mmCIF file of C-alpha atoms and ligand atoms in Angstrom:
data_model
loop_
_atom_site.group_PDB
_atom_site.id
_atom_site.type_symbol
_atom_site.label_atom_id
_atom_site.label_comp_id
_atom_site.label_asym_id
_atom_site.label_seq_id
_atom_site.Cartn_x
_atom_site.Cartn_y
_atom_site.Cartn_z
ATOM 1 C CA MET X 1 9.438 2.189 -28.459
ATOM 2 C CA ALA X 2 8.632 3.138 -24.912
ATOM 3 C CA VAL X 3 7.492 0.311 -22.726
ATOM 4 C CA LYS X 4 4.506 0.662 -20.435
ATOM 5 C CA ASP X 5 5.312 0.092 -16.791
ATOM 6 C CA PRO X 6 5.160 -3.721 -16.656
ATOM 7 C CA TYR X 7 4.314 -3.680 -12.956
ATOM 8 C CA GLU X 8 1.303 -1.533 -13.740
ATOM 9 C CA VAL X 9 0.265 -3.688 -16.676
ATOM 10 C CA LEU X 10 0.346 -6.853 -14.569
ATOM 11 C CA GLY X 11 -0.994 -5.079 -11.495
ATOM 12 C CA VAL X 12 1.752 -6.347 -9.198
ATOM 13 C CA ALA X 13 3.880 -4.626 -6.576
ATOM 14 C CA ARG X 14 7.464 -3.645 -7.333
ATOM 15 C CA GLY X 15 8.674 -6.278 -4.908
ATOM 16 C CA ALA X 16 6.451 -9.021 -6.337
ATOM 17 C CA ASN X 17 8.129 -12.410 -6.478
ATOM 18 C CA ALA X 18 8.281 -14.687 -9.492
ATOM 19 C CA ASP X 19 5.189 -16.636 -8.474
ATOM 20 C CA GLU X 20 3.090 -13.521 -8.009
ATOM 21 C CA ILE X 21 4.186 -12.243 -11.389
ATOM 22 C CA LYS X 22 3.489 -15.557 -13.056
ATOM 23 C CA SER X 23 0.022 -15.893 -11.586
ATOM 24 C CA ALA X 24 -0.885 -12.277 -12.443
ATOM 25 C CA TYR X 25 0.290 -12.889 -15.995
ATOM 26 C CA ARG X 26 -1.693 -16.115 -16.333
ATOM 27 C CA ARG X 27 -4.849 -14.500 -15.024
ATOM 28 C CA LEU X 28 -4.604 -11.493 -17.362
ATOM 29 C CA ALA X 29 -3.484 -13.485 -20.377
ATOM 30 C CA ARG X 30 -6.472 -15.757 -19.968
ATOM 31 C CA ARG X 31 -8.830 -12.825 -19.629
ATOM 32 C CA HIS X 32 -7.542 -10.960 -22.672
ATOM 33 C CA HIS X 33 -6.789 -13.929 -24.876
ATOM 34 C CA PRO X 34 -7.981 -13.222 -28.451
ATOM 35 C CA ASP X 35 -9.719 -16.605 -28.566
ATOM 36 C CA VAL X 36 -11.855 -15.553 -25.637
ATOM 37 C CA ASN X 37 -12.556 -12.123 -27.117
ATOM 38 C CA PRO X 38 -13.014 -12.728 -30.841
ATOM 39 C CA GLY X 39 -13.154 -9.571 -32.930
ATOM 40 C CA ASP X 40 -12.160 -7.296 -30.054
ATOM 41 C CA PRO X 41 -8.993 -5.454 -31.114
ATOM 42 C CA SER X 42 -8.590 -3.841 -27.681
ATOM 43 C CA ALA X 43 -8.381 -7.256 -26.049
ATOM 44 C CA GLU X 44 -5.712 -8.279 -28.532
ATOM 45 C CA GLU X 45 -3.798 -5.096 -27.772
ATOM 46 C CA LYS X 46 -4.093 -5.747 -24.063
ATOM 47 C CA PHE X 47 -3.040 -9.357 -24.532
ATOM 48 C CA LYS X 48 0.119 -8.225 -26.298
ATOM 49 C CA GLU X 49 0.830 -5.677 -23.592
ATOM 50 C CA VAL X 50 0.481 -8.286 -20.869
ATOM 51 C CA GLY X 51 2.840 -10.576 -22.751
ATOM 52 C CA GLU X 52 5.420 -7.820 -23.097
ATOM 53 C CA ALA X 53 5.180 -6.927 -19.436
ATOM 54 C CA TYR X 54 5.644 -10.555 -18.468
ATOM 55 C CA SER X 55 8.616 -10.985 -20.771
ATOM 56 C CA ILE X 56 10.317 -8.170 -18.833
ATOM 57 C CA LEU X 57 9.377 -9.142 -15.299
ATOM 58 C CA SER X 58 9.975 -12.863 -15.786
ATOM 59 C CA ASP X 59 13.516 -12.259 -16.987
ATOM 60 C CA PRO X 60 15.684 -11.195 -14.055
ATOM 61 C CA LEU X 61 18.052 -9.365 -16.377
ATOM 62 C CA LYS X 62 15.342 -7.367 -18.101
ATOM 63 C CA ARG X 63 13.550 -6.745 -14.843
ATOM 64 C CA ALA X 64 16.654 -5.393 -13.152
ATOM 65 C CA ARG X 65 17.319 -3.231 -16.169
ATOM 66 C CA PHE X 66 13.804 -1.861 -16.095
ATOM 67 C CA ASP X 67 14.042 -1.222 -12.355
ATOM 68 C CA GLN X 68 17.240 0.687 -12.914
ATOM 69 C CA TYR X 69 16.428 2.651 -16.039
ATOM 70 C CA GLY X 70 12.664 2.543 -16.401
ATOM 71 C CA THR X 71 13.067 1.003 -19.845
ATOM 72 C CA THR X 72 14.572 -2.034 -21.456
ATOM 73 C CA ASP X 73 15.191 -0.372 -24.794
ATOM 74 C CA ASP X 74 18.337 1.068 -26.289
ATOM 75 C CA MET X 75 20.544 -0.335 -23.596
ATOM 76 C CA PRO X 76 24.131 -1.053 -24.397
ATOM 77 C CA SER X 77 24.741 -4.758 -24.136
ATOM 78 C CA ASP X 78 25.351 -4.263 -20.498
ATOM 79 C CA PRO X 79 25.502 -7.569 -18.772
ATOM 80 C CA PHE X 80 26.377 -6.092 -15.446
ATOM 81 C CA PHE X 81 22.881 -5.600 -14.208
ATOM 82 C CA GLY X 82 22.305 -9.270 -14.118
ATOM 83 C CA GLY X 83 19.141 -10.513 -12.588
ATOM 84 C CA GLY X 84 16.779 -9.048 -10.063
ATOM 85 C CA GLY X 85 15.339 -12.393 -9.147
ATOM 86 C CA GLY X 86 12.446 -10.745 -7.399
ATOM 87 C CA GLY X 87 12.285 -8.879 -4.150
ATOM 88 C CA ASN X 88 14.022 -5.770 -2.997
ATOM 89 C CA LEU X 89 16.875 -7.425 -1.208
ATOM 90 C CA ASN X 90 19.498 -5.606 -3.131
ATOM 91 C CA ASP X 91 19.557 -2.042 -3.946
ATOM 92 C CA LEU X 92 21.232 -2.315 -7.303
ATOM 93 C CA PHE X 93 23.169 0.859 -6.739
ATOM 94 C CA ASP X 94 24.655 -0.458 -3.514
ATOM 95 C CA MET X 95 25.443 -3.732 -5.143
ATOM 96 C CA PHE X 96 27.134 -1.996 -8.005
ATOM 97 C CA PHE X 97 29.449 0.103 -5.939
ATOM 98 C CA GLY X 98 29.516 -2.018 -2.844
ATOM 99 C CA ASN X 99 30.890 -4.950 -4.728
ATOM 100 C CA MET X 100 33.019 -3.356 -7.342
ATOM 101 C CA ALA X 101 34.622 -0.417 -5.581
ATOM 102 C CA GLY X 102 35.414 -1.743 -2.163
ATOM 103 C CA GLY X 103 32.877 -3.193 0.217
ATOM 104 C CA GLY X 104 35.123 -6.136 0.963
ATOM 105 C CA ALA X 105 35.603 -7.240 -2.604
ATOM 106 C CA PRO X 106 39.203 -7.603 -3.624
ATOM 107 C CA ARG X 107 40.372 -4.730 -5.719
ATOM 108 C CA GLY X 108 40.860 -5.400 -9.352
ATOM 109 C CA ARG X 109 38.725 -8.494 -9.279
ATOM 110 C CA ARG X 110 37.168 -9.024 -12.652
ATOM 111 C CA GLY X 111 33.743 -10.411 -13.127
ATOM 112 C CA ARG X 112 30.349 -9.718 -11.769
ATOM 113 C CA ASP X 113 28.599 -11.097 -8.768
ATOM 114 C CA GLY X 114 25.594 -13.362 -9.003
ATOM 115 C CA ASP X 115 22.409 -11.820 -7.704
ATOM 116 C CA ASP X 116 20.845 -12.693 -4.425
ATOM 117 C CA ILE X 117 17.361 -14.048 -4.909
ATOM 118 C CA ARG X 118 14.362 -14.191 -2.645
ATOM 119 C CA SER X 119 11.780 -16.841 -2.072
ATOM 120 C CA ASP X 120 8.738 -16.686 0.198
ATOM 121 C CA VAL X 121 7.713 -19.778 2.120
ATOM 122 C CA GLU X 122 4.548 -20.434 4.122
ATOM 123 C CA LEU X 123 4.646 -22.538 7.285
ATOM 124 C CA THR X 124 1.996 -24.028 9.529
ATOM 125 C CA LEU X 125 2.249 -23.828 13.315
ATOM 126 C CA ASN X 126 2.949 -27.557 13.337
ATOM 127 C CA GLU X 127 5.964 -26.932 11.101
ATOM 128 C CA VAL X 128 7.069 -24.175 13.467
ATOM 129 C CA ILE X 129 7.023 -26.663 16.360
ATOM 130 C CA HIS X 130 9.000 -29.406 14.694
ATOM 131 C CA GLY X 131 10.977 -27.582 12.044
ATOM 132 C CA VAL X 132 10.578 -28.633 8.429
ATOM 133 C CA ARG X 133 12.513 -29.503 5.311
ATOM 134 C CA LYS X 134 11.176 -27.545 2.334
ATOM 135 C CA GLU X 135 11.913 -27.902 -1.327
ATOM 136 C CA ILE X 136 11.888 -24.443 -2.808
ATOM 137 C CA GLU X 137 11.704 -23.781 -6.505
ATOM 138 C CA VAL X 138 13.861 -20.833 -7.484
ATOM 139 C CA THR X 139 14.490 -19.034 -10.731
ATOM 140 C CA ARG X 140 18.056 -17.863 -11.042
ATOM 141 C CA MET X 141 20.809 -17.172 -13.504
ATOM 142 C CA ALA X 142 23.166 -20.089 -14.005
ATOM 143 C CA GLU X 143 26.328 -20.489 -16.037
ATOM 144 C CA CYS X 144 25.469 -21.023 -19.700
ATOM 145 C CA ASN X 145 26.172 -24.596 -20.736
ATOM 146 C CA SER X 146 26.428 -23.781 -24.410
ATOM 147 C CA CYS X 147 29.499 -21.534 -24.051
ATOM 148 C CA HIS X 148 30.629 -22.823 -20.652
ATOM 149 C CA GLY X 149 30.167 -19.391 -19.194
ATOM 150 C CA THR X 150 32.525 -17.633 -21.580
ATOM 151 C CA GLY X 151 29.780 -15.867 -23.507
ATOM 152 C CA VAL X 152 31.593 -16.717 -26.749
ATOM 153 C CA GLU X 153 29.824 -18.782 -29.401
ATOM 154 C CA GLY X 154 31.274 -22.270 -29.453
ATOM 155 C CA GLY X 155 33.392 -21.607 -26.363
ATOM 156 C CA GLY X 156 36.837 -20.056 -26.574
ATOM 157 C CA GLN X 157 38.138 -17.024 -24.798
ATOM 158 C CA PRO X 158 36.658 -13.544 -25.170
ATOM 159 C CA ASP X 159 38.870 -10.631 -26.135
ATOM 160 C CA THR X 160 40.156 -8.036 -23.729
ATOM 161 C CA CYS X 161 37.881 -5.026 -23.285
ATOM 162 C CA PRO X 162 39.501 -2.039 -25.018
ATOM 163 C CA THR X 163 37.940 0.519 -22.659
ATOM 164 C CA CYS X 164 39.343 -0.796 -19.398
ATOM 165 C CA ARG X 165 42.111 -2.928 -20.928
ATOM 166 C CA GLY X 166 40.778 -5.915 -19.095
ATOM 167 C CA GLN X 167 40.761 -4.256 -15.684
ATOM 168 C CA GLY X 168 36.983 -4.348 -15.382
ATOM 169 C CA ALA X 169 36.925 -0.931 -13.762
ATOM 170 C CA VAL X 170 37.542 2.642 -14.791
ATOM 171 C CA ALA X 171 38.530 5.580 -12.642
ATOM 172 C CA SER X 172 36.652 8.821 -12.987
ATOM 173 C CA VAL X 173 36.739 12.224 -11.341
ATOM 174 C CA ARG X 174 33.468 13.863 -10.488
ATOM 175 C CA ASN X 175 32.959 17.430 -9.384
ATOM 176 C CA THR X 176 30.587 17.545 -6.457
ATOM 177 C CA PHE X 177 29.724 20.321 -4.004
ATOM 178 C CA LEU X 178 32.229 18.685 -1.668
ATOM 179 C CA GLY X 179 34.992 19.061 -4.200
ATOM 180 C CA GLN X 180 36.465 16.558 -6.587
ATOM 181 C CA VAL X 181 35.646 12.954 -5.867
ATOM 182 C CA ARG X 182 37.675 10.269 -7.488
ATOM 183 C CA THR X 183 35.824 7.030 -7.878
ATOM 184 C CA THR X 184 36.494 3.707 -9.434
ATOM 185 C CA SER X 185 33.454 2.283 -11.117
ATOM 186 C CA PRO X 186 32.752 -0.760 -13.222
ATOM 187 C CA CYS X 187 33.707 -0.370 -16.832
ATOM 188 C CA PRO X 188 30.648 0.792 -18.766
ATOM 189 C CA THR X 189 31.710 -1.073 -21.892
ATOM 190 C CA CYS X 190 32.148 -4.547 -20.442
ATOM 191 C CA GLY X 191 30.152 -4.163 -17.246
ATOM 192 C CA GLY X 192 33.125 -5.139 -15.123
ATOM 193 C CA THR X 193 34.062 -8.388 -16.797
ATOM 194 C CA GLY X 194 37.139 -6.929 -18.502
ATOM 195 C CA THR X 195 36.251 -8.773 -21.665
ATOM 196 C CA GLN X 196 34.705 -8.065 -24.999
ATOM 197 C CA ILE X 197 32.722 -10.609 -26.918
ATOM 198 C CA LYS X 198 32.697 -10.219 -30.684
ATOM 199 C CA ASN X 199 30.816 -13.411 -31.434
ATOM 200 C CA PRO X 200 28.291 -13.804 -28.632
ATOM 201 C CA CYS X 201 26.879 -17.195 -27.694
ATOM 202 C CA HIS X 202 23.459 -17.786 -29.259
ATOM 203 C CA GLU X 203 22.144 -19.247 -26.019
ATOM 204 C CA CYS X 204 23.051 -16.519 -23.524
ATOM 205 C CA HIS X 205 23.724 -13.691 -26.009
ATOM 206 C CA GLY X 206 27.090 -13.136 -24.421
ATOM 207 C CA ARG X 207 25.718 -12.734 -20.892
ATOM 208 C CA MET X 208 27.501 -15.938 -19.860
ATOM 209 C CA VAL X 209 24.508 -16.926 -17.765
ATOM 210 C CA VAL X 210 21.020 -18.157 -18.612
ATOM 211 C CA GLN X 211 17.864 -18.355 -16.562
ATOM 212 C CA GLU X 212 17.186 -21.685 -14.898
ATOM 213 C CA THR X 213 14.663 -23.100 -12.493
ATOM 214 C CA ALA X 214 16.136 -25.141 -9.706
ATOM 215 C CA THR X 215 14.966 -26.840 -6.546
ATOM 216 C CA VAL X 216 16.756 -25.883 -3.356
ATOM 217 C CA VAL X 217 16.239 -27.872 -0.174
ATOM 218 C CA VAL X 218 16.081 -25.758 2.949
ATOM 219 C CA ASN X 219 15.912 -27.055 6.500
ATOM 220 C CA ILE X 220 13.833 -24.594 8.467
ATOM 221 C CA PRO X 221 14.547 -24.816 12.202
ATOM 222 C CA PRO X 222 11.780 -24.948 14.808
ATOM 223 C CA GLY X 223 10.516 -21.816 16.496
ATOM 224 C CA VAL X 224 10.708 -19.331 13.649
ATOM 225 C CA GLU X 225 8.564 -16.197 13.583
ATOM 226 C CA SER X 226 6.725 -14.753 10.611
ATOM 227 C CA GLY X 227 8.942 -12.396 8.658
ATOM 228 C CA ALA X 228 12.181 -14.122 9.625
ATOM 229 C CA THR X 229 14.639 -14.524 6.776
ATOM 230 C CA MET X 230 17.067 -17.367 6.220
ATOM 231 C CA GLN X 231 20.134 -16.854 4.128
ATOM 232 C CA VAL X 232 21.180 -19.852 2.051
ATOM 233 C CA PRO X 233 24.699 -19.070 0.836
ATOM 234 C CA GLY X 234 25.573 -19.736 -2.765
ATOM 235 C CA GLN X 235 22.064 -20.665 -3.889
ATOM 236 C CA GLY X 236 21.420 -17.408 -5.730
ATOM 237 C CA SER X 237 22.507 -16.650 -9.266
ATOM 238 C CA ASP X 238 25.905 -17.742 -10.536
ATOM 239 C CA GLY X 239 28.591 -15.098 -10.623
ATOM 240 C CA VAL X 240 30.606 -14.513 -13.759
ATOM 241 C CA GLY X 241 34.393 -14.589 -13.892
ATOM 242 C CA GLU X 242 35.692 -13.903 -10.425
ATOM 243 C CA GLY X 243 32.319 -12.637 -9.233
ATOM 244 C CA ARG X 244 30.871 -14.287 -6.175
ATOM 245 C CA GLN X 245 27.897 -16.609 -6.100
ATOM 246 C CA GLY X 246 24.620 -14.974 -5.073
ATOM 247 C CA ASP X 247 22.702 -16.122 -2.021
ATOM 248 C CA LEU X 248 19.139 -17.268 -1.610
ATOM 249 C CA TYR X 249 17.068 -15.475 1.000
ATOM 250 C CA VAL X 250 14.077 -17.431 2.221
ATOM 251 C CA VAL X 251 11.442 -15.206 3.804
ATOM 252 C CA LEU X 252 9.227 -17.173 6.175
ATOM 253 C CA HIS X 253 5.530 -16.596 6.686
ATOM 254 C CA VAL X 254 3.665 -18.445 9.409
ATOM 255 C CA LYS X 255 0.070 -19.122 8.352
ATOM 256 C CA GLU X 256 -2.698 -17.794 10.549
ATOM 257 C CA ASP X 257 -4.343 -20.535 12.575
ATOM 258 C CA SER X 258 -7.845 -19.553 13.649
ATOM 259 C CA ARG X 259 -7.603 -21.815 16.696
ATOM 260 C CA PHE X 260 -4.680 -19.999 18.266
ATOM 261 C CA ASP X 261 -3.210 -16.583 18.835
ATOM 262 C CA ARG X 262 0.545 -16.524 19.004
ATOM 263 C CA ARG X 263 2.546 -14.374 21.412
ATOM 264 C CA GLY X 264 6.130 -15.421 20.849
ATOM 265 C CA GLN X 265 6.370 -18.911 22.298
ATOM 266 C CA THR X 266 2.952 -18.721 23.949
ATOM 267 C CA LEU X 267 -0.206 -19.910 22.244
ATOM 268 C CA ILE X 268 -3.573 -18.628 23.374
ATOM 269 C CA SER X 269 -6.679 -20.708 22.753
ATOM 270 C CA ARG X 270 -10.315 -20.263 23.739
ATOM 271 C CA LEU X 271 -12.444 -22.889 25.451
ATOM 272 C CA ASN X 272 -16.204 -22.824 26.000
ATOM 273 C CA ILE X 273 -17.446 -24.860 28.923
ATOM 274 C CA SER X 274 -20.911 -25.328 30.364
ATOM 275 C CA PHE X 275 -22.141 -23.860 33.625
ATOM 276 C CA ALA X 276 -22.098 -27.393 35.069
ATOM 277 C CA GLN X 277 -18.474 -27.932 34.040
ATOM 278 C CA ALA X 278 -17.516 -24.574 35.486
ATOM 279 C CA ALA X 279 -19.352 -25.250 38.745
ATOM 280 C CA LEU X 280 -18.387 -28.886 39.253
ATOM 281 C CA GLY X 281 -15.017 -29.031 37.515
ATOM 282 C CA ASP X 282 -14.012 -31.360 34.680
ATOM 283 C CA GLN X 283 -11.098 -33.026 32.931
ATOM 284 C CA LEU X 284 -11.030 -32.133 29.258
ATOM 285 C CA GLN X 285 -8.901 -32.841 26.249
ATOM 286 C CA ILE X 286 -8.633 -30.029 23.762
ATOM 287 C CA GLU X 287 -6.936 -29.623 20.409
ATOM 288 C CA GLY X 288 -3.320 -28.521 20.588
ATOM 289 C CA VAL X 289 -1.222 -27.727 17.537
ATOM 290 C CA ASP X 290 0.347 -31.175 17.230
ATOM 291 C CA GLU X 291 -1.397 -33.275 19.864
ATOM 292 C CA THR X 292 -4.333 -33.173 22.234
ATOM 293 C CA VAL X 293 -3.832 -31.238 25.427
ATOM 294 C CA ASP X 294 -5.225 -32.125 28.855
ATOM 295 C CA VAL X 295 -7.004 -29.279 30.573
ATOM 296 C CA ASN X 296 -8.025 -29.510 34.181
ATOM 297 C CA ILE X 297 -11.099 -27.381 34.986
ATOM 298 C CA ALA X 298 -11.231 -26.763 38.709
ATOM 299 C CA ALA X 299 -14.614 -26.716 40.449
ATOM 300 C CA GLY X 300 -15.850 -23.140 40.599
ATOM 301 C CA THR X 301 -13.993 -21.903 37.536
ATOM 302 C CA GLN X 302 -15.059 -18.382 36.621
ATOM 303 C CA PRO X 303 -15.594 -17.001 33.101
ATOM 304 C CA GLY X 304 -12.367 -15.403 31.886
ATOM 305 C CA THR X 305 -10.147 -17.749 33.865
ATOM 306 C CA GLN X 306 -6.821 -18.450 32.175
ATOM 307 C CA ILE X 307 -5.514 -21.970 32.504
ATOM 308 C CA THR X 308 -1.846 -22.473 31.696
ATOM 309 C CA VAL X 309 -0.883 -25.754 30.023
ATOM 310 C CA LYS X 310 2.875 -26.132 30.344
ATOM 311 C CA GLY X 311 4.806 -27.137 27.240
ATOM 312 C CA ALA X 312 1.893 -26.920 24.791
ATOM 313 C CA GLY X 313 3.185 -23.721 23.183
ATOM 314 C CA LEU X 314 5.975 -23.197 20.671
ATOM 315 C CA PRO X 315 9.676 -23.919 21.013
ATOM 316 C CA PRO X 316 12.325 -21.199 21.026
ATOM 317 C CA LEU X 317 14.262 -20.659 17.829
ATOM 318 C CA HIS X 318 16.301 -23.762 16.931
ATOM 319 C CA GLY X 319 14.318 -25.861 19.395
ATOM 320 C CA GLY X 320 14.344 -26.436 23.132
ATOM 321 C CA ARG X 321 11.774 -26.358 25.900
ATOM 322 C CA ARG X 322 8.410 -25.398 24.475
ATOM 323 C CA GLY X 323 6.443 -22.434 25.754
ATOM 324 C CA ASP X 324 2.991 -22.694 27.295
ATOM 325 C CA MET X 325 -0.542 -22.637 26.039
ATOM 326 C CA ILE X 326 -2.940 -20.327 27.794
ATOM 327 C CA VAL X 327 -6.517 -21.549 27.652
ATOM 328 C CA LEU X 328 -8.989 -18.733 28.040
ATOM 329 C CA VAL X 329 -12.168 -20.127 29.600
ATOM 330 C CA GLN X 330 -15.602 -18.929 28.603
ATOM 331 C CA VAL X 331 -18.792 -20.203 30.236
ATOM 332 C CA LYS X 332 -21.691 -20.882 27.895
ATOM 333 C CA VAL X 333 -25.078 -19.675 29.035
ATOM 334 C CA PRO X 334 -27.854 -21.740 27.465
ATOM 335 C CA THR X 335 -30.115 -19.838 25.096
ATOM 336 C CA ARG X 336 -32.913 -22.369 24.645
ATOM 337 C CA LEU X 337 -34.346 -24.172 27.658
ATOM 338 C CA SER X 338 -36.965 -26.837 28.006
ATOM 339 C CA GLU X 339 -39.685 -26.501 30.624
ATOM 340 C CA ALA X 340 -37.954 -29.139 32.766
ATOM 341 C CA GLU X 341 -34.658 -27.273 32.585
ATOM 342 C CA VAL X 342 -36.293 -24.024 33.596
ATOM 343 C CA LYS X 343 -37.866 -25.750 36.549
ATOM 344 C CA LEU X 344 -34.519 -27.130 37.680
ATOM 345 C CA ILE X 345 -32.704 -23.844 37.267
ATOM 346 C CA ARG X 346 -35.409 -22.125 39.318
ATOM 347 C CA GLU X 347 -35.027 -24.760 42.000
ATOM 348 C CA LEU X 348 -31.286 -24.345 41.965
ATOM 349 C CA ALA X 349 -31.609 -20.597 42.290
ATOM 350 C CA GLU X 350 -34.054 -20.967 45.175
ATOM 351 C CA LEU X 351 -31.725 -23.431 46.889
ATOM 352 C CA SER X 352 -28.757 -21.138 46.621
ATOM 353 C CA GLY X 353 -30.786 -18.163 47.776
ATOM 354 C CA ASP X 354 -30.491 -16.259 44.500
ATOM 355 C CA SER X 355 -33.345 -14.042 43.482
ATOM 356 C CA VAL X 356 -35.735 -16.012 41.300
ATOM 357 C CA PRO X 357 -37.700 -14.573 38.427
ATOM 358 C CA LYS X 358 -41.481 -15.071 38.780
ATOM 359 C CA GLY X 359 -42.741 -17.951 36.618
ATOM 360 C CA GLU X 360 -46.023 -16.179 35.916
ATOM 361 C CA ASP X 361 -44.330 -13.048 34.734
ATOM 362 C CA ARG X 362 -44.725 -13.470 30.972
ATOM 363 C CA GLY X 363 -43.008 -10.170 30.333
ATOM 364 C CA GLY X 364 -39.859 -11.228 32.187
ATOM 365 C CA ILE X 365 -37.059 -13.568 31.251
ATOM 366 C CA LEU X 366 -39.386 -16.544 31.116
ATOM 367 C CA GLY X 367 -41.843 -14.649 29.030
ATOM 368 C CA GLY X 368 -39.314 -14.629 26.279
ATOM 369 C CA LEU X 369 -38.814 -18.324 26.588
ATOM 370 C CA PHE X 370 -42.406 -19.425 26.952
ATOM 371 C CA GLY X 371 -44.212 -16.639 25.258
ATOM 372 C CA LYS X 372 -45.077 -18.751 22.257
ATOM 373 C CA LYS X 373 -45.904 -21.928 24.081
ATOM 374 C CA LYS X 374 -49.535 -22.552 25.155
HETATM 375 ZN ZN1 ZN A 401 26.370 -18.949 -23.602
HETATM 376 ZN ZN1 ZN A 402 35.866 -2.925 -19.888
#
């Protein structure tokens, strides 16, 4: 049976992470649940479809298989394509050949590498300033406890793969337009493990690994930028046999803070002051990211003035002297004036020799203000 594109069914992107997939599934499952739509066969159909899609995308093995082949059906029991874990960190093709046929891996090594997994983490600006310890929940493939990672029911050693005679790899010659290319590729029968399992473990079905959810503690240093990625070695999926442990990649996202614009280590904030404050000067305290910030308004400050507050910005990566905050000054012009205020402003204007609007002129500026008063 052909499977509908599970990404399409759940309405998620190809690179969607486990949380996005889970929440899309929950939303759709709730909407199409037969209990909510009694007597509607199309809802039941849709509900089943959503469940099938989720069963593929929530299982790193099935997901990787679907990504690779566009189906999860009729696959040989091919444990090699273990786990996608979410994200596009690994091109499976590269991983396949990069790890098995060179790429630094020792030749003749039997086993398969654990997948790298990705997790997305949101940070506040305050966390960027001080750094933060985060507990991250990850879904990964871990050694099966039931068979102790052998894949054989009840433990015990698997047999040697007859195709590769336990080598885990087979050599093949391909004819390409460049001539004959001899390549060594993972054994298609055993997926590179060099073993054959006649009595597969009921828990892992011979894959030697099972899906687990684990909490990984990550110390995020100060000063990180949105989009930065931290590699946490060995916290990805377990490798099998002599395969290496996968890594966890933590992708950092700094939350927007409406109070500030960030330019590297510099924070830009906006400050509205009154005409009196601008003219006479003032000492103000404004909100910084982690503490209040003293701002000194000089007498005669003009609209658009930028006041630099040293050390109120963000630290460089891994900490150190903090950058500055630039306070962009705006001068408020009052929009509603009392009669007394108008009188004073007129007096002020006369004193300073500015042109003064005529008080009697109802069509002028004052007309707008007093037009309705009798
Ligand atoms: Zn097992
Ligand atoms: Zn083999």
